[in-house]
Tab-separated table of C-alpha atoms and ligand atoms in Angstrom:
chain	number	residue	atom	x	y	z
A	1	UNK	CA	73.870	97.155	72.395
A	2	UNK	CA	76.786	94.710	72.594
A	3	UNK	CA	74.963	92.250	74.833
A	4	UNK	CA	72.230	91.430	72.351
A	5	UNK	CA	72.959	87.790	71.620
A	6	UNK	CA	71.421	86.210	74.657
A	7	UNK	CA	73.163	84.114	77.264
A	8	UNK	CA	72.208	80.558	76.286
A	9	UNK	CA	75.730	79.162	76.210
A	10	UNK	CA	76.716	80.834	79.494
A	11	UNK	CA	73.626	79.391	81.192
A	12	UNK	CA	74.433	75.885	79.961
A	13	UNK	CA	78.087	76.207	80.986
A	14	UNK	CA	77.058	77.476	84.405
A	15	UNK	CA	74.855	74.410	84.892
A	16	UNK	CA	77.774	72.138	83.963
A	17	UNK	CA	80.228	74.175	86.058
A	18	UNK	CA	78.046	73.965	89.142
A	19	UNK	CA	78.300	70.170	89.163
A	20	UNK	CA	82.041	70.119	89.897
A	21	UNK	CA	83.003	73.609	91.020
A	22	UNK	CA	81.714	75.374	94.115
A	23	UNK	CA	78.890	77.576	92.811
A	24	UNK	CA	80.421	77.132	89.346
A	25	UNK	CA	83.476	79.337	89.975
A	26	UNK	CA	87.036	79.160	91.268
A	27	UNK	CA	87.094	82.457	93.162
A	28	UNK	CA	84.039	83.865	95.019
A	29	UNK	CA	83.999	87.311	93.422
A	30	UNK	CA	83.452	85.746	89.969
A	31	UNK	CA	79.965	84.623	90.920
A	32	UNK	CA	77.043	87.009	90.719
A	33	UNK	CA	73.282	86.479	90.516
A	34	UNK	CA	71.832	84.724	88.621
A	35	UNK	CA	74.995	83.357	86.907
A	36	UNK	CA	78.212	84.807	85.550
A	37	UNK	CA	78.960	85.118	81.836
A	38	UNK	CA	81.601	82.684	80.557
A	39	UNK	CA	84.532	84.206	78.699
A	40	UNK	CA	85.778	82.926	75.369
A	41	UNK	CA	88.574	85.399	74.623
A	42	UNK	CA	89.881	88.881	75.336
A	43	UNK	CA	91.924	91.521	73.534
A	44	UNK	CA	92.869	95.067	74.440
A	45	UNK	CA	90.179	96.453	76.714
A	46	UNK	CA	87.462	93.999	75.627
A	47	UNK	CA	86.317	90.560	76.753
A	48	UNK	CA	84.057	88.380	74.598
A	49	UNK	CA	81.729	85.785	76.075
A	50	UNK	CA	80.789	82.368	74.715
A	51	UNK	CA	77.508	83.781	73.339
A	52	UNK	CA	79.303	86.385	71.233
A	53	UNK	CA	78.586	89.396	73.470
A	54	UNK	CA	81.416	91.863	73.963
A	55	UNK	CA	82.144	93.982	77.033
A	56	UNK	CA	84.449	96.893	77.731
A	57	UNK	CA	86.410	95.467	80.629
A	58	UNK	CA	87.049	97.569	83.757
A	59	UNK	CA	87.887	94.543	85.872
A	60	UNK	CA	91.084	93.892	83.868
A	61	UNK	CA	92.131	90.900	85.940
A	62	UNK	CA	91.475	92.963	89.101
A	63	UNK	CA	94.258	95.298	88.069
A	64	UNK	CA	96.679	92.782	86.571
A	65	UNK	CA	96.213	93.767	82.912
A	66	UNK	CA	97.774	97.216	83.015
A	67	UNK	CA	98.762	97.052	79.336
A	68	UNK	CA	95.528	95.391	78.193
A	69	UNK	CA	94.537	91.819	77.301
A	70	UNK	CA	96.890	89.784	75.062
A	71	UNK	CA	99.482	92.568	74.926
A	72	UNK	CA	101.733	91.816	71.947
A	73	UNK	CA	105.208	92.393	73.472
A	74	UNK	CA	104.394	90.106	76.381
A	75	UNK	CA	102.625	87.385	74.409
A	76	UNK	CA	105.388	87.205	71.737
A	77	UNK	CA	108.128	86.715	74.348
A	78	UNK	CA	106.081	84.154	76.267
A	79	UNK	CA	105.349	82.221	73.073
A	80	UNK	CA	109.077	82.089	72.280
A	81	UNK	CA	109.863	80.873	75.805
A	82	UNK	CA	107.184	78.157	75.742
A	83	UNK	CA	109.002	76.246	73.022
A	84	UNK	CA	112.079	76.101	75.307
A	85	UNK	CA	110.238	74.554	78.233
A	86	UNK	CA	107.995	75.799	81.023
A	87	UNK	CA	109.656	74.685	84.264
A	88	UNK	CA	113.264	73.865	85.160
A	89	UNK	CA	113.350	74.219	88.965
A	90	UNK	CA	116.928	75.431	88.692
A	91	UNK	CA	118.075	79.049	88.392
A	92	UNK	CA	117.961	80.828	85.032
A	93	UNK	CA	119.501	83.969	83.579
A	94	UNK	CA	115.906	85.249	83.214
A	95	UNK	CA	115.491	85.326	87.000
A	96	UNK	CA	118.727	87.266	87.356
A	97	UNK	CA	117.555	89.774	84.754
A	98	UNK	CA	114.131	90.161	86.357
A	99	UNK	CA	115.475	90.748	89.860
A	100	UNK	CA	117.968	93.293	88.473
A	101	UNK	CA	115.048	95.115	86.813
A	102	UNK	CA	112.990	95.013	90.016
A	103	UNK	CA	115.958	96.378	91.940
A	104	UNK	CA	116.225	99.271	89.477
A	105	UNK	CA	112.503	100.129	89.593
A	106	UNK	CA	111.440	99.562	93.204
A	107	UNK	CA	113.011	101.746	95.899
A	108	UNK	CA	112.941	99.131	98.714
A	109	UNK	CA	113.961	96.143	96.580
A	110	UNK	CA	117.484	95.357	97.767
A	111	UNK	CA	116.725	91.631	97.886
A	112	UNK	CA	113.878	89.812	96.182
A	113	UNK	CA	112.146	86.438	96.476
A	114	UNK	CA	109.941	85.467	93.560
A	115	UNK	CA	106.699	83.669	94.421
A	116	UNK	CA	103.500	82.927	92.483
A	117	UNK	CA	100.596	84.892	93.993
A	118	UNK	CA	99.895	87.973	96.060
A	119	UNK	CA	98.579	85.856	98.894
A	120	UNK	CA	101.820	83.891	99.093
A	121	UNK	CA	103.802	87.131	99.072
A	122	UNK	CA	101.936	88.788	101.964
A	123	UNK	CA	101.845	85.577	104.020
A	124	UNK	CA	105.604	85.139	103.811
A	125	UNK	CA	106.294	88.858	104.242
A	126	UNK	CA	104.592	88.618	107.636
A	127	UNK	CA	106.569	85.486	108.553
A	128	UNK	CA	109.795	87.279	107.602
A	129	UNK	CA	108.839	90.274	109.779
A	130	UNK	CA	108.062	87.984	112.717
A	131	UNK	CA	111.351	86.109	112.314
A	132	UNK	CA	113.356	89.335	112.019
A	133	UNK	CA	111.820	91.175	114.979
A	134	UNK	CA	111.162	88.054	117.101
A	135	UNK	CA	107.720	89.557	117.797
A	136	UNK	CA	104.275	88.099	117.172
A	137	UNK	CA	101.751	90.898	116.691
A	138	UNK	CA	100.896	92.535	113.410
A	139	UNK	CA	98.721	95.569	112.755
A	140	UNK	CA	96.436	95.650	109.734
A	141	UNK	CA	93.665	98.008	108.705
A	142	UNK	CA	89.930	97.441	108.757
A	143	UNK	CA	88.776	96.457	105.259
A	144	UNK	CA	92.256	95.922	103.807
A	145	UNK	CA	92.620	92.608	101.956
A	146	UNK	CA	95.959	90.893	101.638
A	147	UNK	CA	94.899	87.511	100.239
A	148	UNK	CA	92.909	84.616	101.638
A	149	UNK	CA	95.172	83.477	104.466
A	150	UNK	CA	94.312	83.686	108.139
A	151	UNK	CA	97.065	86.147	109.151
A	152	UNK	CA	95.291	88.948	107.376
A	153	UNK	CA	91.789	87.730	106.603
A	154	UNK	CA	90.624	89.112	109.929
A	155	UNK	CA	88.280	91.994	109.183
A	156	UNK	CA	88.759	92.202	105.453
A	157	UNK	CA	85.551	92.363	103.496
A	158	UNK	CA	86.128	88.752	102.459
A	159	UNK	CA	85.856	87.450	106.037
A	160	UNK	CA	82.670	86.521	107.825
A	161	UNK	CA	82.167	85.996	111.543
A	162	UNK	CA	81.305	82.315	111.194
A	163	UNK	CA	84.513	81.736	109.286
A	164	UNK	CA	86.457	83.446	112.043
A	165	UNK	CA	85.012	81.278	114.771
A	166	UNK	CA	85.044	77.973	112.915
A	167	UNK	CA	88.111	78.027	110.689
A	168	UNK	CA	90.579	80.464	112.232
A	169	UNK	CA	92.808	79.537	115.146
A	170	UNK	CA	92.281	81.876	118.067
A	171	UNK	CA	95.970	82.760	118.406
A	172	UNK	CA	96.028	84.018	114.842
A	173	UNK	CA	93.158	86.441	115.302
A	174	UNK	CA	94.401	87.629	118.700
A	175	UNK	CA	97.812	88.508	117.244
A	176	UNK	CA	96.227	90.578	114.482
A	177	UNK	CA	95.358	94.071	115.641
A	178	UNK	CA	92.824	95.917	113.500
A	179	UNK	CA	92.802	99.705	113.189
A	180	UNK	CA	90.745	102.070	111.031
A	181	UNK	CA	92.448	103.163	107.793
A	182	UNK	CA	93.468	106.824	107.559
A	183	UNK	CA	93.190	107.329	111.344
A	184	UNK	CA	96.521	108.826	112.376
A	185	UNK	CA	95.551	109.226	116.055
A	186	UNK	CA	94.472	105.582	116.321
A	187	UNK	CA	97.796	104.355	114.956
A	188	UNK	CA	99.839	106.621	117.229
A	189	UNK	CA	97.754	105.526	120.199
A	190	UNK	CA	98.031	101.823	119.445
A	191	UNK	CA	101.782	101.974	118.843
A	192	UNK	CA	102.238	103.903	122.096
A	193	UNK	CA	100.568	101.012	123.923
A	194	UNK	CA	101.802	97.910	122.074
A	195	UNK	CA	104.413	99.149	119.603
A	196	UNK	CA	107.236	97.189	121.212
A	197	UNK	CA	105.334	93.914	120.573
A	198	UNK	CA	104.484	94.724	116.964
A	199	UNK	CA	106.472	92.831	114.327
A	200	UNK	CA	104.956	94.730	111.413
A	201	UNK	CA	102.306	97.063	110.153
A	202	UNK	CA	100.919	95.780	106.869
A	203	UNK	CA	98.977	98.217	104.713
A	204	UNK	CA	97.602	98.679	101.225
A	205	UNK	CA	99.178	102.099	100.508
A	206	UNK	CA	96.032	102.835	98.514
A	207	UNK	CA	93.109	100.818	99.794
A	208	UNK	CA	91.649	98.941	96.829
A	209	UNK	CA	89.558	96.287	98.535
A	210	UNK	CA	86.882	98.408	100.181
A	211	UNK	CA	86.133	100.266	97.016
A	212	UNK	CA	88.950	102.725	96.316
A	213	UNK	CA	90.289	104.784	99.219
A	214	UNK	CA	93.494	106.803	98.839
A	215	UNK	CA	95.596	107.524	101.929
A	216	UNK	CA	94.969	110.848	103.637
A	217	UNK	CA	97.786	113.373	104.023
A	218	UNK	CA	100.340	112.154	106.523
A	219	UNK	CA	98.865	108.653	107.000
A	220	UNK	CA	101.634	106.650	105.287
A	221	UNK	CA	104.309	108.978	106.718
A	222	UNK	CA	102.948	108.300	110.222
A	223	UNK	CA	103.097	104.532	109.657
A	224	UNK	CA	106.704	104.876	108.594
A	225	UNK	CA	107.686	107.020	111.573
A	226	UNK	CA	105.952	104.909	114.273
A	227	UNK	CA	107.548	101.759	112.837
A	228	UNK	CA	110.975	103.352	113.002
A	229	UNK	CA	110.324	104.557	116.562
A	230	UNK	CA	109.329	101.082	117.824
A	231	UNK	CA	111.572	98.821	115.740
A	232	UNK	CA	108.581	97.388	113.856
A	233	UNK	CA	108.713	96.756	110.120
A	234	UNK	CA	106.524	98.525	107.596
A	235	UNK	CA	105.084	96.235	104.907
A	236	UNK	CA	103.521	97.872	101.862
A	237	UNK	CA	101.175	95.418	100.178
A	238	UNK	CA	101.649	96.687	96.626
A	239	UNK	CA	99.829	93.787	94.976
A	240	UNK	CA	97.436	96.347	93.436
A	241	UNK	CA	99.506	99.548	93.477
A	242	UNK	CA	102.739	97.949	92.212
A	243	UNK	CA	103.555	98.941	88.601
A	244	UNK	CA	100.137	100.663	88.457
A	245	UNK	CA	100.531	103.893	90.449
A	246	UNK	CA	104.047	104.268	89.058
A	247	UNK	CA	106.785	101.957	87.862
A	248	UNK	CA	108.104	101.893	91.440
A	249	UNK	CA	104.589	101.524	92.882
A	250	UNK	CA	103.124	103.532	95.749
A	251	UNK	CA	106.529	103.827	97.402
A	252	UNK	CA	107.715	105.851	94.381
A	253	UNK	CA	104.406	107.735	94.061
A	254	UNK	CA	104.370	108.817	97.734
A	255	UNK	CA	108.142	108.769	98.229
A	256	UNK	CA	107.991	106.507	101.297
A	257	UNK	CA	110.256	103.496	101.497
A	258	UNK	CA	108.851	100.500	103.397
A	259	UNK	CA	111.054	97.749	104.856
A	260	UNK	CA	109.293	95.050	102.833
A	261	UNK	CA	106.855	95.238	99.916
A	262	UNK	CA	104.813	92.662	98.065
A	263	UNK	CA	104.005	92.766	94.354
A	264	UNK	CA	101.869	90.626	92.030
A	265	UNK	CA	99.049	91.525	89.567
A	266	UNK	CA	100.462	94.080	87.077
A	267	UNK	CA	104.017	92.756	87.458
A	268	UNK	CA	103.586	90.430	84.457
A	269	UNK	CA	100.464	91.829	82.789
A	270	UNK	CA	98.268	88.801	83.488
A	271	UNK	CA	100.722	85.998	84.238
A	272	UNK	CA	100.894	84.410	87.688
A	273	UNK	CA	103.993	85.784	89.339
A	274	UNK	CA	104.566	87.765	92.518
A	275	UNK	CA	107.439	88.831	94.704
A	276	UNK	CA	108.521	89.883	98.159
A	277	UNK	CA	111.069	92.689	98.002
A	278	UNK	CA	112.849	94.350	100.872
A	279	UNK	CA	115.855	95.304	102.936
A	280	UNK	CA	118.762	92.908	102.571
A	281	UNK	CA	119.154	92.250	106.316
A	282	UNK	CA	115.414	91.549	106.666
A	283	UNK	CA	115.112	89.323	103.590
A	284	UNK	CA	118.140	87.308	104.666
A	285	UNK	CA	115.904	85.605	107.225
A	286	UNK	CA	114.801	83.375	104.337
A	287	UNK	CA	116.312	79.943	103.730
A	288	UNK	CA	118.803	78.960	102.458
A	289	UNK	CA	120.635	82.048	103.820
A	290	UNK	CA	118.540	82.222	106.977
A	291	UNK	CA	116.454	79.619	108.759
A	292	UNK	CA	112.954	80.701	107.737
A	293	UNK	CA	111.781	78.100	105.280
A	294	UNK	CA	109.859	79.240	102.227
A	295	UNK	CA	109.840	77.348	98.976
A	296	UNK	CA	107.706	76.797	95.899
A	297	UNK	CA	107.864	74.488	92.888
A	298	UNK	CA	106.661	77.092	90.410
A	299	UNK	CA	108.528	80.137	91.806
A	300	UNK	CA	110.619	81.850	89.148
A	301	UNK	CA	109.302	79.622	86.353
A	302	UNK	CA	110.637	80.833	83.010
A	303	UNK	CA	107.232	81.494	81.425
A	304	UNK	CA	105.993	83.949	84.058
A	305	UNK	CA	109.445	85.450	84.534
A	306	UNK	CA	109.601	86.111	80.784
A	307	UNK	CA	106.185	87.812	80.954
A	308	UNK	CA	107.373	89.970	83.870
A	309	UNK	CA	110.562	91.012	82.064
A	310	UNK	CA	108.602	91.948	78.911
A	311	UNK	CA	106.068	93.935	80.976
A	312	UNK	CA	108.617	95.810	83.053
A	313	UNK	CA	110.889	96.531	80.079
A	314	UNK	CA	107.896	97.995	78.213
A	315	UNK	CA	106.973	100.139	81.223
A	316	UNK	CA	110.560	101.361	81.572
A	317	UNK	CA	110.590	102.423	77.915
A	318	UNK	CA	107.167	104.090	78.098
A	319	UNK	CA	106.947	105.833	81.458
A	320	UNK	CA	104.636	108.466	79.942
A	321	UNK	CA	101.760	105.941	79.878
A	322	UNK	CA	101.148	106.606	83.580
A	323	UNK	CA	100.273	110.247	82.904
A	324	UNK	CA	98.174	109.257	79.897
A	325	UNK	CA	96.129	106.680	81.832
A	326	UNK	CA	95.631	109.095	84.739
A	327	UNK	CA	94.370	111.760	82.322
A	328	UNK	CA	91.873	109.334	80.784
A	329	UNK	CA	90.765	108.163	84.207
A	330	UNK	CA	90.225	111.777	85.287
A	331	UNK	CA	88.158	112.405	82.145
A	332	UNK	CA	85.914	109.456	82.926
A	333	UNK	CA	85.536	110.567	86.532
A	334	UNK	CA	84.685	114.083	85.422
A	335	UNK	CA	81.997	112.801	82.993
A	336	UNK	CA	80.597	110.567	85.722
A	337	UNK	CA	80.525	113.411	88.274
A	338	UNK	CA	78.569	115.630	85.845
A	339	UNK	CA	76.060	112.849	85.167
A	340	UNK	CA	75.653	112.006	88.843
A	341	UNK	CA	74.845	115.682	89.480
A	342	UNK	CA	72.527	116.013	86.462
A	343	UNK	CA	70.547	112.951	87.566
A	344	UNK	CA	70.297	114.102	91.177
A	345	UNK	CA	71.923	110.917	92.490
A	346	UNK	CA	73.847	110.921	95.757
A	347	UNK	CA	77.269	109.504	94.945
A	348	UNK	CA	80.976	109.942	95.551
A	349	UNK	CA	83.673	108.912	93.107
A	350	UNK	CA	87.142	108.160	94.439
A	351	UNK	CA	90.000	107.880	91.980
A	352	UNK	CA	93.759	107.834	91.726
A	353	UNK	CA	96.078	107.121	88.779
A	354	UNK	CA	94.214	104.588	86.588
A	355	UNK	CA	91.754	103.356	89.254
A	356	UNK	CA	88.299	104.550	90.288
A	357	UNK	CA	85.193	103.538	92.166
A	358	UNK	CA	81.748	105.044	92.672
A	359	UNK	CA	80.001	104.896	96.060
A	360	UNK	CA	76.281	105.675	96.287
A	361	UNK	CA	76.456	107.866	99.365
A	362	UNK	CA	76.645	111.558	100.173
A	363	UNK	CA	79.451	111.013	102.718
A	364	UNK	CA	83.142	111.266	102.067
A	365	UNK	CA	84.516	107.692	101.855
A	366	UNK	CA	87.785	107.582	103.785
A	367	UNK	CA	87.777	104.155	105.476
A	368	UNK	CA	85.887	100.870	105.532
A	369	UNK	CA	83.236	102.162	107.961
A	370	UNK	CA	82.300	105.032	105.637
A	371	UNK	CA	82.499	102.752	102.572
A	372	UNK	CA	79.925	100.463	104.193
A	373	UNK	CA	77.451	103.360	104.514
A	374	UNK	CA	76.989	103.444	100.761
A	375	UNK	CA	73.925	101.974	99.063
A	376	UNK	CA	75.134	98.537	97.934
A	377	UNK	CA	71.708	97.587	96.555
A	378	UNK	CA	71.914	100.524	94.176
A	379	UNK	CA	75.464	99.462	93.281
A	380	UNK	CA	74.124	96.019	92.295
A	381	UNK	CA	71.613	97.648	89.923
A	382	UNK	CA	74.402	99.857	88.556
A	383	UNK	CA	76.534	96.758	87.863
A	384	UNK	CA	73.669	94.871	86.181
A	385	UNK	CA	72.571	97.786	84.013
A	386	UNK	CA	76.169	98.425	82.929
A	387	UNK	CA	76.510	94.782	81.946
A	388	UNK	CA	73.422	95.156	79.734
A	389	UNK	CA	75.150	98.146	78.106
A	390	UNK	CA	78.263	96.041	77.441
A	391	UNK	CA	80.443	97.404	80.246
A	392	UNK	CA	81.918	94.926	82.710
A	393	UNK	CA	82.977	96.319	86.084
A	394	UNK	CA	83.809	94.224	89.172
A	395	UNK	CA	80.461	93.043	90.602
A	396	UNK	CA	81.131	94.229	94.168
A	397	UNK	CA	80.964	97.710	95.673
A	398	UNK	CA	84.139	96.783	97.557
A	399	UNK	CA	86.290	96.370	94.471
A	400	UNK	CA	87.804	98.862	92.058
A	401	UNK	CA	87.515	99.684	88.345
A	402	UNK	CA	90.828	99.562	86.478
A	403	UNK	CA	91.788	101.249	83.221
A	404	UNK	CA	94.466	99.778	80.999
A	405	UNK	CA	96.586	101.340	78.285
A	406	UNK	CA	94.044	99.951	75.795
A	407	UNK	CA	91.234	102.161	77.199
A	408	UNK	CA	91.739	104.942	74.686
A	409	UNK	CA	89.895	108.267	74.430
A	410	UNK	CA	87.112	106.807	72.257
A	411	UNK	CA	86.503	103.959	74.712
A	412	UNK	CA	86.464	106.397	77.621
A	413	UNK	CA	83.880	108.610	75.883
A	414	UNK	CA	81.756	105.606	74.966
A	415	UNK	CA	81.956	104.298	78.556
A	416	UNK	CA	80.929	107.719	79.849
A	417	UNK	CA	77.857	107.711	77.598
A	418	UNK	CA	76.883	104.204	78.716
A	419	UNK	CA	77.308	105.143	82.373
A	420	UNK	CA	75.142	108.210	81.683
A	421	UNK	CA	72.334	105.976	80.368
A	422	UNK	CA	72.618	103.705	83.395
A	423	UNK	CA	72.549	106.590	85.873
A	424	UNK	CA	69.384	107.978	84.304
A	425	UNK	CA	67.764	104.515	84.560
A	426	UNK	CA	68.750	104.380	88.245
A	427	UNK	CA	67.465	107.918	88.813
A	428	UNK	CA	64.076	106.934	87.337
A	429	UNK	CA	63.975	103.809	89.533
A	430	UNK	CA	64.811	105.850	92.614
A	431	UNK	CA	62.121	108.445	91.887
A	432	UNK	CA	59.517	105.690	91.359
A	433	UNK	CA	60.444	104.220	94.747
A	434	UNK	CA	60.083	107.651	96.378
A	435	UNK	CA	56.663	108.082	94.725
A	436	UNK	CA	55.453	104.690	95.986
A	437	UNK	CA	56.738	105.383	99.509
A	438	UNK	CA	55.071	108.810	99.634
A	439	UNK	CA	51.751	107.323	98.420
A	440	UNK	CA	51.908	104.673	101.190
S	501	PLP	C1	96.047	94.227	98.046
S	501	PLP	C2	96.019	92.766	97.757
S	501	PLP	N1	96.894	91.960	98.355
S	501	PLP	C3	96.928	90.635	98.106
S	501	PLP	C4	96.037	90.053	97.253
S	501	PLP	C5	96.079	88.578	96.971
S	501	PLP	O1	96.626	88.371	95.714
S	501	PLP	P1	96.362	86.993	94.919
S	501	PLP	O2	94.928	86.996	94.532
S	501	PLP	O3	97.324	87.048	93.786
S	501	PLP	O4	96.690	85.895	95.884
S	501	PLP	C6	95.086	90.852	96.607
S	501	PLP	C7	94.105	90.261	95.680
S	501	PLP	O5	93.222	90.864	95.175
S	501	PLP	C8	95.064	92.237	96.865
S	501	PLP	O6	94.175	93.055	96.287
């Protein structure tokens, strides 16, 4: 077992970390009971903690590390750039090259603004839509997450009621209309009533923040057609799906062109860069061409831009990796499905391209409401037992497991075996609980 060396150093670091960081972490999802492991290094599909334990990583920077940790092409180019400086705050040829590449890969990317994070991208995409349409309301979907800003934090799994009442201005929440994902009638109905006041519909084309939930047939097409009908803009939040579903993201995969799209995560294989891409007339709202101010010190910095160019160039040269990763993902899902059945566990596994998630429920999971019906206590045990086996998946039911190019056939088989062991442990636990309940 790869987690045999104890956790002494992680425990000590967690104690130190908790003195000056909130709960010892810098993003809530990184904390889990009783303390997270502390990472020393990573390579390929593996992370190594400070105690010398190794884990097969299925978190992969929450989708950012499409090509794997420390991917050579990217790291070599970044290293070369570092010796030439890390920030100029004036335009570079690199930015020109990157935006030309983005324009070639992404169907809607006529004009691009580089930013630093997904949250920044979705926040400004909404401001652009409001400025362009001169309307206030936006529609988002229950359970979709677009970053931790108030415009979209309403009803994402990351929000809590107290936060809404104490920290969010009322006008923000009242201008955010929430609809169930994959409900075509609800969207048609809502747009019939308020469509002419709606600046934009923002959507994760594949929902990856309530577990994994692909769009049902006709859902994305309906969003596109009601937006056109009412003069609202369609924003695809491709922070997860961008460069992962296909080189051109979900808009290429589903052949639906939004008015604006946001990208981050896999764009630079683990470096902090994001972008807003969209129709020229819409994007021209932004200063200095238009009057909508948006600026950032680190936007377009040469280090992250270099990482993005290296990543995208690699993907352009090796388009076949998408099929390969999907095949491996399907193999893992198929092994998991067999083991779920053999162990008599009620579970559903949703997957698409190189992403998957298991839900401990017998229901189909097609929106946030159905995702919430799954047994999250059992998911916690699943996560903890997998960690003991040396497999690191995101600690929450409402996240997604990501493969990278480094998850080869051997790793997939080994993961399948480890998951098999964990499922039989869970099955034994469940049957003990049933026995105790029936004795009572
Ligand atoms: C769909 C989606 N949009 C936006 C964001 C926010 O991105 P970032 O964490 O880079 O701010 C995330 C983060 O997980 C996301 O999953």
